[in-house]
XYZ file of N, CA and C in Angstrom:
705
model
N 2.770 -11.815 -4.332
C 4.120 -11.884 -3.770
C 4.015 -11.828 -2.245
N 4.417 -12.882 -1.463
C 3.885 -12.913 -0.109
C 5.040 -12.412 0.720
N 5.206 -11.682 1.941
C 6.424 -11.192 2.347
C 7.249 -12.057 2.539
N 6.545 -13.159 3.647
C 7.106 -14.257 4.084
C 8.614 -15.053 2.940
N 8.052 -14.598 1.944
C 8.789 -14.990 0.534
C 9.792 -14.001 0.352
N 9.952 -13.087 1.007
C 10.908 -11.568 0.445
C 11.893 -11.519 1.949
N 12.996 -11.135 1.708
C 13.561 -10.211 2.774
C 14.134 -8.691 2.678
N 14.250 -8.318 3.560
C 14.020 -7.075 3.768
C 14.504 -5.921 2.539
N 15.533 -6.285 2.461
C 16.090 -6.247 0.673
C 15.346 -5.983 -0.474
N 15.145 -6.807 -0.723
C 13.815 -7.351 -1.298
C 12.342 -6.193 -1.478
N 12.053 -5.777 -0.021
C 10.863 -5.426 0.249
C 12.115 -3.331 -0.252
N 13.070 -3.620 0.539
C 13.602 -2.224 -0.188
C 13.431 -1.805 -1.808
N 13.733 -2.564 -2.705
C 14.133 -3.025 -3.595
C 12.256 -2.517 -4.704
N 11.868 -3.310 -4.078
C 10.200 -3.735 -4.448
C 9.944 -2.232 -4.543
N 9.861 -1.758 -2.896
C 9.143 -0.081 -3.127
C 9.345 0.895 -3.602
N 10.898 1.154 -4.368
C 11.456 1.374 -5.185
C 10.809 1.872 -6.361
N 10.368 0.884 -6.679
C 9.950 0.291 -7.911
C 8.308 0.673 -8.123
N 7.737 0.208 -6.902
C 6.400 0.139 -6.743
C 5.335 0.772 -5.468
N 5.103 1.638 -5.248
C 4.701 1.816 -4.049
C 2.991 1.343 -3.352
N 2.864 0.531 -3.917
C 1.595 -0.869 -3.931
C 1.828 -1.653 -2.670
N 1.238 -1.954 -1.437
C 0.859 -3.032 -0.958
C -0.507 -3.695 -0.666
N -0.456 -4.943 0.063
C -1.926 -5.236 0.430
C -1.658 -5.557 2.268
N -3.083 -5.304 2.368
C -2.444 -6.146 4.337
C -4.372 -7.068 3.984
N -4.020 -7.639 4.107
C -4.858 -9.019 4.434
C -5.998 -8.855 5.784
N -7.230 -9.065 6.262
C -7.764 -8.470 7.615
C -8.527 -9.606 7.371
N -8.260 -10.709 8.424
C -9.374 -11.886 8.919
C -10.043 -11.769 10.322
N -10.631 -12.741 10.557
C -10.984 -12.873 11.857
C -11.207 -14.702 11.994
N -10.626 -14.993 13.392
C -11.131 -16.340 14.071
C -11.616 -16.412 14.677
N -13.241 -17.460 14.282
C -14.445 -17.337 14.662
C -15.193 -17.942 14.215
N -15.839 -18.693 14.634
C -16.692 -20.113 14.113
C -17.186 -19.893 13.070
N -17.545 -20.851 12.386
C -18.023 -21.007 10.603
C -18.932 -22.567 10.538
N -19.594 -22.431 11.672
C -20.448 -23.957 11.720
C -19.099 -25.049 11.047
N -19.476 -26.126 10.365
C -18.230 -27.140 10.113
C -17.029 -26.617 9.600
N -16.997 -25.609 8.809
C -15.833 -25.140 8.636
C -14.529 -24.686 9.185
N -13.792 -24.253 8.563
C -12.243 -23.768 9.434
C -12.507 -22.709 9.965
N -12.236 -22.516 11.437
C -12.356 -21.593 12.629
C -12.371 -20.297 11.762
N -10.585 -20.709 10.758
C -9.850 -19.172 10.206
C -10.248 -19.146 8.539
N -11.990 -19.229 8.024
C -12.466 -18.956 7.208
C -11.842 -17.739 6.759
N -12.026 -16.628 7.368
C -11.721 -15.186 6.835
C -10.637 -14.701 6.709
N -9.782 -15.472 7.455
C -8.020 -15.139 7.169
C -7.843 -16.257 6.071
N -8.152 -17.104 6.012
C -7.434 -18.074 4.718
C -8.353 -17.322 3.351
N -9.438 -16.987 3.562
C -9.967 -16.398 2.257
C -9.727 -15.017 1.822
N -9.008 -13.770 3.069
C -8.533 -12.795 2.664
C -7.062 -12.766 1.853
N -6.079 -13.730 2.699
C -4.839 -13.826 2.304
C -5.249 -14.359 0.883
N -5.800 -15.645 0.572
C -5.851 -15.857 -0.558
C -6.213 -14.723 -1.659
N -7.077 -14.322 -1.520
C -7.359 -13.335 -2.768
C -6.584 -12.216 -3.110
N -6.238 -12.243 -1.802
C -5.385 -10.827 -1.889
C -3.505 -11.328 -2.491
N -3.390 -13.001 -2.396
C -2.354 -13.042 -2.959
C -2.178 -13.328 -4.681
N -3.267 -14.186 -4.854
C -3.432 -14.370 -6.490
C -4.202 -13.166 -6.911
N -4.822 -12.137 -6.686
C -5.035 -10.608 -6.917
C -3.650 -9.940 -7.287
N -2.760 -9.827 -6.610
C -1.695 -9.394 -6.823
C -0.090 -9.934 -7.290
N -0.230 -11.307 -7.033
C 1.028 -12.120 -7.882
C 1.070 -11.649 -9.034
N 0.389 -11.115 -10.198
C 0.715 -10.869 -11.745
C 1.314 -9.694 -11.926
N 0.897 -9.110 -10.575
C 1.104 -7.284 -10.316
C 2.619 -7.354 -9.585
N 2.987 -8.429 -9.081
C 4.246 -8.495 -8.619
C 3.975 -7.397 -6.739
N 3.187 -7.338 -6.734
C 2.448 -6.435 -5.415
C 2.974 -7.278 -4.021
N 3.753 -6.828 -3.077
C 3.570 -7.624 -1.706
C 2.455 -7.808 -0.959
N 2.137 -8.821 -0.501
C 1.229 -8.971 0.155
C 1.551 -9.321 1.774
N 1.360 -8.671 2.475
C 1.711 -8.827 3.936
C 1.322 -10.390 4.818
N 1.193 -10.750 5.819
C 0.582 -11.780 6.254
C -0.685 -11.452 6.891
N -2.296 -12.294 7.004
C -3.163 -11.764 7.011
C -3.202 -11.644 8.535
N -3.652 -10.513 9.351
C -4.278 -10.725 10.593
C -5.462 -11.193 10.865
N -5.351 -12.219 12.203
C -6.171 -13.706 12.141
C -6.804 -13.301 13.009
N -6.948 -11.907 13.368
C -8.430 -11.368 14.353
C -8.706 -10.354 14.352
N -10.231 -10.242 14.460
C -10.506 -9.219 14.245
C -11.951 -9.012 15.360
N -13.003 -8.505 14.964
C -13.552 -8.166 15.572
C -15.286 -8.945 15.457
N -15.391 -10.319 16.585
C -16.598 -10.990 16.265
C -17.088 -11.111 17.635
N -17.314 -10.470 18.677
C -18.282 -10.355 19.902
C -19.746 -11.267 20.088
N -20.245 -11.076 19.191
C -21.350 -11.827 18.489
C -21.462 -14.020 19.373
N -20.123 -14.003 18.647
C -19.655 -15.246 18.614
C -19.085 -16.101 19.781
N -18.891 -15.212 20.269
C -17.993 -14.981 21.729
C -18.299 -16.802 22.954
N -19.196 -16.873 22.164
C -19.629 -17.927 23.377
C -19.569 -18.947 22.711
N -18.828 -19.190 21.326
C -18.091 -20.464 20.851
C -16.917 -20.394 20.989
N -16.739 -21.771 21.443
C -14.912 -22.303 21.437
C -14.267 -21.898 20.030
N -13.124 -21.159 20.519
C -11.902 -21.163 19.245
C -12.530 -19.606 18.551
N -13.280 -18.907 18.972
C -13.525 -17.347 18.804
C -12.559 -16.561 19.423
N -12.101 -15.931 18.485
C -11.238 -15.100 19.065
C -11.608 -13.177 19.061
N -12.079 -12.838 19.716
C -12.238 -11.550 19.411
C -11.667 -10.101 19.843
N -11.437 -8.756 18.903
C -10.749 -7.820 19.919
C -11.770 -7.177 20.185
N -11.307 -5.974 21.389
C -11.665 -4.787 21.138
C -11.772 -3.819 19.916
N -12.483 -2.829 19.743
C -12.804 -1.903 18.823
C -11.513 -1.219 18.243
N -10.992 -0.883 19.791
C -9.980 0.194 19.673
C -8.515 -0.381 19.543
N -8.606 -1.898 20.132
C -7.615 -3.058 19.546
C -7.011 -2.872 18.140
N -8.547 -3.505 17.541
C -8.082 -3.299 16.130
C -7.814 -2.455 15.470
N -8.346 -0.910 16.002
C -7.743 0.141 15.190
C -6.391 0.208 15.230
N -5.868 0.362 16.346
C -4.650 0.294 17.116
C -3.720 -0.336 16.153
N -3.862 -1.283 15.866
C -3.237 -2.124 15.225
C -2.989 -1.781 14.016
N -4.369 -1.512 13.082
C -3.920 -0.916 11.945
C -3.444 0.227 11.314
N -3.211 1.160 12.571
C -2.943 2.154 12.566
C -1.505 2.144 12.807
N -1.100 1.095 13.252
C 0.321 0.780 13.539
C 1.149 0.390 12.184
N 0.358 -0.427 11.796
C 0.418 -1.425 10.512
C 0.977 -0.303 9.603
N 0.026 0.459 8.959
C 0.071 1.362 7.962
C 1.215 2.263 8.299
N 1.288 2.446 9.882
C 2.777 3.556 10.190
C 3.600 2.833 9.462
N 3.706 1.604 10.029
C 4.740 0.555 9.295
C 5.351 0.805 7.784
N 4.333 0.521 7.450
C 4.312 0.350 5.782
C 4.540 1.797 4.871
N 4.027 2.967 6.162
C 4.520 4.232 5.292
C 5.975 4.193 5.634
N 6.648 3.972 6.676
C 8.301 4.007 7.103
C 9.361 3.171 5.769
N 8.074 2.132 5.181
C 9.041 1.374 4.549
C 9.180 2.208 2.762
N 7.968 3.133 2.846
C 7.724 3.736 1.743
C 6.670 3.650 0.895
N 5.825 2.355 1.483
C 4.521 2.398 0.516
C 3.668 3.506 0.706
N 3.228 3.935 -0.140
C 1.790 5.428 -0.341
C 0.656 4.854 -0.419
N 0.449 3.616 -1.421
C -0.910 3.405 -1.963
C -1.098 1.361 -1.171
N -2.101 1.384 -0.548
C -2.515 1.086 0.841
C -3.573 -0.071 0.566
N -3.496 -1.624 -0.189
C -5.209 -2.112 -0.539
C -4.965 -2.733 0.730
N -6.900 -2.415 1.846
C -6.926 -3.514 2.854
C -7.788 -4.442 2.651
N -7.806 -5.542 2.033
C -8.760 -6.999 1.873
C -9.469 -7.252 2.974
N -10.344 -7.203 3.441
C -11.266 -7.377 4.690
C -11.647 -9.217 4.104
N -11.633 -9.588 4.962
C -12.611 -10.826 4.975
C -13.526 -11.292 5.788
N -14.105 -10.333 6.260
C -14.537 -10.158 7.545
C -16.037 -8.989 7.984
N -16.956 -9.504 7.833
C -17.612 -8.306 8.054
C -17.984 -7.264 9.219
N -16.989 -8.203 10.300
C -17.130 -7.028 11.460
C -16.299 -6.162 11.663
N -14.849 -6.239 10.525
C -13.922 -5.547 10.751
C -14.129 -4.451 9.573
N -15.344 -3.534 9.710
C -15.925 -2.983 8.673
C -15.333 -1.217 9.230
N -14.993 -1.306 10.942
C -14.690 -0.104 11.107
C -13.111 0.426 10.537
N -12.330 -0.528 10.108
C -11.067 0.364 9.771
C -11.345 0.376 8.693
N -12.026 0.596 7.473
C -12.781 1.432 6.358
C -12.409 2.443 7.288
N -13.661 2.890 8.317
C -13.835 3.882 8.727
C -12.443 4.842 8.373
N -11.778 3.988 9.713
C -10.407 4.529 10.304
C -9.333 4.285 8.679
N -9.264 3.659 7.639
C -8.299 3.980 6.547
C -8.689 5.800 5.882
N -10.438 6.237 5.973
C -9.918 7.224 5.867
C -9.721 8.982 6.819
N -9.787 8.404 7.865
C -9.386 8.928 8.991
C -7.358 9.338 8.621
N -6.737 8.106 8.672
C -5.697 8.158 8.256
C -5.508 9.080 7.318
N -6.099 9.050 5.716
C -5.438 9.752 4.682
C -5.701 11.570 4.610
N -6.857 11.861 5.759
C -6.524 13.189 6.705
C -5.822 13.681 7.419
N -5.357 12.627 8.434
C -4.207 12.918 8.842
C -3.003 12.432 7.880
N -2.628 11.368 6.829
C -1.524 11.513 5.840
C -2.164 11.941 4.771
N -2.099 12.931 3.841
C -2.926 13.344 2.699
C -1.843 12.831 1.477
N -0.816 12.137 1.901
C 0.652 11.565 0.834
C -0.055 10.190 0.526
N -0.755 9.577 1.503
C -1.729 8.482 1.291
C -2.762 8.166 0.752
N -2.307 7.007 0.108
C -3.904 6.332 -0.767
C -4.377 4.796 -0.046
N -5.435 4.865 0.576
C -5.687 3.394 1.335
C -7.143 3.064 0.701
N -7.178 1.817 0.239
C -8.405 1.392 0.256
C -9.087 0.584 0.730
N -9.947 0.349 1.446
C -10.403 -0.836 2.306
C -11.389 -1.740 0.955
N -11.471 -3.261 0.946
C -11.880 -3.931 0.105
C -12.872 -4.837 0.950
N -13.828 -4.803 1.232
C -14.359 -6.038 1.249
C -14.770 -7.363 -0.119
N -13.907 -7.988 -0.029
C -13.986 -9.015 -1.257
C -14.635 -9.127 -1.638
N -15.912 -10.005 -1.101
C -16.897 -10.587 -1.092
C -18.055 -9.779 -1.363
N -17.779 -8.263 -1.241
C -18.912 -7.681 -0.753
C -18.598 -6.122 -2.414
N -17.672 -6.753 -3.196
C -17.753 -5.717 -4.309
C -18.342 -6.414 -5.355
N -18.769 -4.881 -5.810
C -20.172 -5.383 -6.988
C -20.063 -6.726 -8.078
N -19.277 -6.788 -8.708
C -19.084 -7.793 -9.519
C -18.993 -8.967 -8.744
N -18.350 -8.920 -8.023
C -18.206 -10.723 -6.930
C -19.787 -10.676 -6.107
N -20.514 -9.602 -5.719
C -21.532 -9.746 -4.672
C -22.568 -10.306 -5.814
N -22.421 -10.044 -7.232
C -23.642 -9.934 -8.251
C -22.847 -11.565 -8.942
N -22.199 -11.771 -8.808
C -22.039 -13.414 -9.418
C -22.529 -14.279 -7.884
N -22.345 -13.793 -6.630
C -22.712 -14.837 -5.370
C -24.672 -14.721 -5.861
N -25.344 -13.526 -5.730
C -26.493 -13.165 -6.192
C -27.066 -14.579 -7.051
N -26.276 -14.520 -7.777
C -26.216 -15.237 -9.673
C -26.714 -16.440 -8.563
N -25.804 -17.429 -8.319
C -25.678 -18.714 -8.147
C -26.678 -18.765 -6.916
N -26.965 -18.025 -5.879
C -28.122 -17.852 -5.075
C -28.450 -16.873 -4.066
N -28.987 -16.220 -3.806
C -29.601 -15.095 -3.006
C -29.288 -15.138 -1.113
N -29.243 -16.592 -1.039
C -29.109 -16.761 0.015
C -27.808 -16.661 0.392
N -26.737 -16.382 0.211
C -25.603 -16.599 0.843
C -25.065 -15.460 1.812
N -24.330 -16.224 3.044
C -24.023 -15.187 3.973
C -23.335 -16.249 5.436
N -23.247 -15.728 6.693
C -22.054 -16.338 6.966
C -22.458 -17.858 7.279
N -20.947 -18.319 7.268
C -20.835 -19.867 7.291
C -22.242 -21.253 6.081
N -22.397 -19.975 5.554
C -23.387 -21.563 4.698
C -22.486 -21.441 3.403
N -22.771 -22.079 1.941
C -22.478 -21.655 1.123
C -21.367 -20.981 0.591
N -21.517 -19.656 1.011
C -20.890 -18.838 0.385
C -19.688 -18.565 0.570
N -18.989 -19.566 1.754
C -17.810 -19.739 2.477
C -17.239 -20.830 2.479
N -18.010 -22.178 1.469
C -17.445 -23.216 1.738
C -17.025 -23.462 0.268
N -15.572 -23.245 0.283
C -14.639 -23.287 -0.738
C -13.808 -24.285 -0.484
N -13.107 -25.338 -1.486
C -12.363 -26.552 -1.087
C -11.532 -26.054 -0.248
N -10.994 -25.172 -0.013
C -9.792 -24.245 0.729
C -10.184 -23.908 2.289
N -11.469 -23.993 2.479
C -11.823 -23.691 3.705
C -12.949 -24.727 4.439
N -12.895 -25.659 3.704
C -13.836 -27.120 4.540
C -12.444 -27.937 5.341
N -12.748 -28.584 6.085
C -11.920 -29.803 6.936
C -12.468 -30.975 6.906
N -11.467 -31.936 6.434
C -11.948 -33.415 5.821
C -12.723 -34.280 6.347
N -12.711 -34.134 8.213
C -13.308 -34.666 8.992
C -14.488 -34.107 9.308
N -14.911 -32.849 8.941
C -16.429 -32.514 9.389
C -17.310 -32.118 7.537
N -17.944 -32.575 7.085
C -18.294 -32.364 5.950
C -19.730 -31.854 6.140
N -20.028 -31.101 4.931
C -21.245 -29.874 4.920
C -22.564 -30.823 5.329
N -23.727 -30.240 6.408
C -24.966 -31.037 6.088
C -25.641 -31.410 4.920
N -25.904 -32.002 4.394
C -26.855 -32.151 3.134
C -28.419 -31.105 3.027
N -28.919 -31.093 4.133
C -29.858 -30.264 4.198
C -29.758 -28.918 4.546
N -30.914 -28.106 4.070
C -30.814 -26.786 4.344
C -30.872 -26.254 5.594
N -30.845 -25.024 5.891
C -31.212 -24.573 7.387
C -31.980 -23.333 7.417
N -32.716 -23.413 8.187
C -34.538 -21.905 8.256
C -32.844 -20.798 8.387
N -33.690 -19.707 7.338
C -32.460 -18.566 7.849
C -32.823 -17.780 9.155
N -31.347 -17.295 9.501
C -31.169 -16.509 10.807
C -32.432 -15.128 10.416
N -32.790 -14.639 11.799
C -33.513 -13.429 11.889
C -32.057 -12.727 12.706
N -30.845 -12.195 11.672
C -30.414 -11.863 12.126
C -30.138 -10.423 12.947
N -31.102 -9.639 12.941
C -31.317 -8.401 13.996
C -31.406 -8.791 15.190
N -32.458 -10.257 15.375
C -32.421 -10.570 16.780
C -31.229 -11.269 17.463
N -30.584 -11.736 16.338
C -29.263 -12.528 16.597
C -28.054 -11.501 17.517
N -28.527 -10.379 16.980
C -27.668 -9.517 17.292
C -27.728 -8.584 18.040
N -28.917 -8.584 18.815
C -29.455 -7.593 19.891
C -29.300 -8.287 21.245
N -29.215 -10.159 20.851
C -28.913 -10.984 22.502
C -27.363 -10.909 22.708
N -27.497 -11.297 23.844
C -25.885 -11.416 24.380
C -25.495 -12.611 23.570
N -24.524 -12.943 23.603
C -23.439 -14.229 22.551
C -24.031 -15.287 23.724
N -24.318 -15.874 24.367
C -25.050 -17.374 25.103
C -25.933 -17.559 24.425
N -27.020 -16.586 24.115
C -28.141 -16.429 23.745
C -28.897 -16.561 22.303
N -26.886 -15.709 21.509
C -27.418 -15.835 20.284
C -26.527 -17.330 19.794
N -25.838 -18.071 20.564
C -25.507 -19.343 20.124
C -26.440 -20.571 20.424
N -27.535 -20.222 21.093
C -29.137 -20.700 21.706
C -29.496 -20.477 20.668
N -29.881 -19.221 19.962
C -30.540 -18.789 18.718
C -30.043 -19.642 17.493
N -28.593 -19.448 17.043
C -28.092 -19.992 15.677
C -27.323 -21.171 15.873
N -27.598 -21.811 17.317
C -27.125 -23.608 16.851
C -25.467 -23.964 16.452
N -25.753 -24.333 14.978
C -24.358 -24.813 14.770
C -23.365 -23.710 14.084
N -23.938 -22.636 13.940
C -23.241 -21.707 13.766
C -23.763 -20.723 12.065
N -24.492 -21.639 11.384
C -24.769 -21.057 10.200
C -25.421 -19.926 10.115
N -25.718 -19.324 9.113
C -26.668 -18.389 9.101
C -28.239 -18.558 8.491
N -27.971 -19.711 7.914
C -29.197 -20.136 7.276
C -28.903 -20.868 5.274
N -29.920 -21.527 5.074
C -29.428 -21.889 3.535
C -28.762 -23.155 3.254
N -28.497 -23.194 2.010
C -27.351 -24.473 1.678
C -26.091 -24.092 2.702
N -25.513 -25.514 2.652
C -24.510 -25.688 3.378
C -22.929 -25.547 2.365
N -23.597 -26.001 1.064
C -22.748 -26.383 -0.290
C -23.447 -26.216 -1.357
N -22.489 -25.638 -1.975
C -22.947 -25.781 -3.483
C -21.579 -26.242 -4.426
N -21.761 -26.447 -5.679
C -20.961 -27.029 -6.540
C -19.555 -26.541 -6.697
N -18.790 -27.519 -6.588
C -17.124 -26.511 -6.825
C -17.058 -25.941 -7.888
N -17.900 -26.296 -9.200
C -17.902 -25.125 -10.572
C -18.403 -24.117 -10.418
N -19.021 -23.328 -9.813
C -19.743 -22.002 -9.031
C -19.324 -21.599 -8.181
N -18.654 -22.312 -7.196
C -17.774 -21.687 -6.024
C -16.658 -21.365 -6.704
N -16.231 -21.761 -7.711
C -14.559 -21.372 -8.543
C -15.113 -20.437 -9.074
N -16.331 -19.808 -10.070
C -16.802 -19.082 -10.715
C -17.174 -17.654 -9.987
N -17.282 -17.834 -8.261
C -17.451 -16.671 -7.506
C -16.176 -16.462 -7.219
N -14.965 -17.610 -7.117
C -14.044 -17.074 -6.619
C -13.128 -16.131 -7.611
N -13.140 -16.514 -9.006
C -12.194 -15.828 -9.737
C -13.173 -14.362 -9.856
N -14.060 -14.813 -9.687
C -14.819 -12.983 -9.994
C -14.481 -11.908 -8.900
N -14.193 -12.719 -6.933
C -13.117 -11.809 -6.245
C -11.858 -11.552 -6.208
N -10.971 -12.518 -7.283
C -9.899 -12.296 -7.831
C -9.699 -11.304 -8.429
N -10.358 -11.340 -9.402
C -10.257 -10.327 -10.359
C -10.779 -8.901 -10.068
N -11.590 -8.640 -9.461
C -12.130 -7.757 -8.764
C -11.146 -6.906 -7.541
N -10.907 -7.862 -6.899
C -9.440 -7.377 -6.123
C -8.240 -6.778 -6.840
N -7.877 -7.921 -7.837
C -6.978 -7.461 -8.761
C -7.351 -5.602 -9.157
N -8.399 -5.530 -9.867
C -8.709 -4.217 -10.495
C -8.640 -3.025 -9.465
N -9.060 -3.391 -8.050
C -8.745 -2.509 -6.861
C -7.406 -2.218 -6.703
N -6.682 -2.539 -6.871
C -5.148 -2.426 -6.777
C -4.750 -1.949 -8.141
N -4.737 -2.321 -9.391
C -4.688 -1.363 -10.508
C -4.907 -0.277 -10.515
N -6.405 0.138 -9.852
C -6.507 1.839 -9.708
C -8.059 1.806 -10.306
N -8.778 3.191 -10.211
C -7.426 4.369 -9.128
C -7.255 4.571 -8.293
N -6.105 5.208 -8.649
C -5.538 5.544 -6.580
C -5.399 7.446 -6.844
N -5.168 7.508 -5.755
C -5.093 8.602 -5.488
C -3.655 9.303 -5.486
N -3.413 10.251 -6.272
C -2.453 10.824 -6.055
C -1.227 10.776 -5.163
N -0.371 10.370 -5.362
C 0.815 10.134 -3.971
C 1.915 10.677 -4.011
């Protein structure tokens, strides 16, 4: 249930009823041929067919987050640390004013790994709160079906190129790519490490089959889904 779809009414009405939301957490930031906003179109997504059956709102995803790394490609957008806390710390004020208790955050993103941190920072200071931070991609059942189909996956190859997130005009290489040594990737400054990783991949296939990419995707569906079922924590 996407807000954009509800008015305010609506969202009264809902919490009522349910005290369930999701907030969506992307980042924009290169994905070699792919769409800049890989991680916001793949958080919102899961996090909305995760929760449509549940009748759950789903907020709109935020389209930045935290990729420094990247910094020295066009169309990167990155915050500060304390940016993004800021923000979600705002967010969640939000969402407790409106009455939600129980808190799923969909990460799509692996640098926006610190408001985990900071969701339970929050439920110390609100103990009425239940928040869970999700990385999609990165829970057991979805990480052990990506595993399944190949070992290699990680950013921009593969494991990100879903019909939903390619663009018609730049299509996947056919060939593979030597994987990143990514410690060193990440110890140079962003000039240095876009010297290092080229067109942006991390290494690996570029593509694999849309019957396996659908087969990882319903396994973070469903997986999401069950995060939001419970449990939760007391509220």
């Amino acid at each position: 249930m996407r807000i954009a779809d509800m008015n305010w009414s609506d969202v009264e009405a809902r919490v009522a009823k349910d005290d369930r939301c999701v907030l969506p957490l992307g980042s924009t930031e290169q994905h070699a041929q792919l769409s800049l906003c890989v991680d916001m179109i793949l958080a919102e997504r899961v996090a909305l067919e995760a929760a449509e059956p549940l009748g759950i709102p789903v907020f709109p995803a935020m389209p930045y987050g935290l990729a420094p790394y990247f910094g020295a490609y066009p169309g990167t957008v990155t915050l500060k640390v304390e940016t993004l806390l800021a923000v979600v710390r705002d967010v969640v004020a939000s969402f407790e004013r409106m009455g939600f208790r129980r808190i799923l955050i969909v990460s799509g993103h692996g640098g926006n790994a610190p408001a985990g941190a900071l969701a339970n920072e929050l439920m110390l200071e609100r103990p009425h709160l239940s928040i869970k931070f999700h990385e999609w991609w990165k829970a057991p059942k979805t990480w052990a079906k990506g595993q399944e189909i190949h070992p290699s996956g990680s950013h921009a190859n593969w494991m990100e190129n879903f019909p939903w997130t390619r663009l018609a005009h730049a299509p996947a290489p056919a060939t593979e790519k030597a994987k990143l040594d990514v410690a060193h990737f990440k110890a140079v400054s962003p000039p240095a490490g876009r010297a290092l990783l080229g067109d942006g991949s991390f290494g690996g296939a570029y593509q694999m089959e849309d019957e396996a990419m659908l087969a990882l995707w319903q396994a973070g569906v469903e997986e999401t889904r069950a995060a939001l079922e419970g449990p939760w924590a007391d509220a």
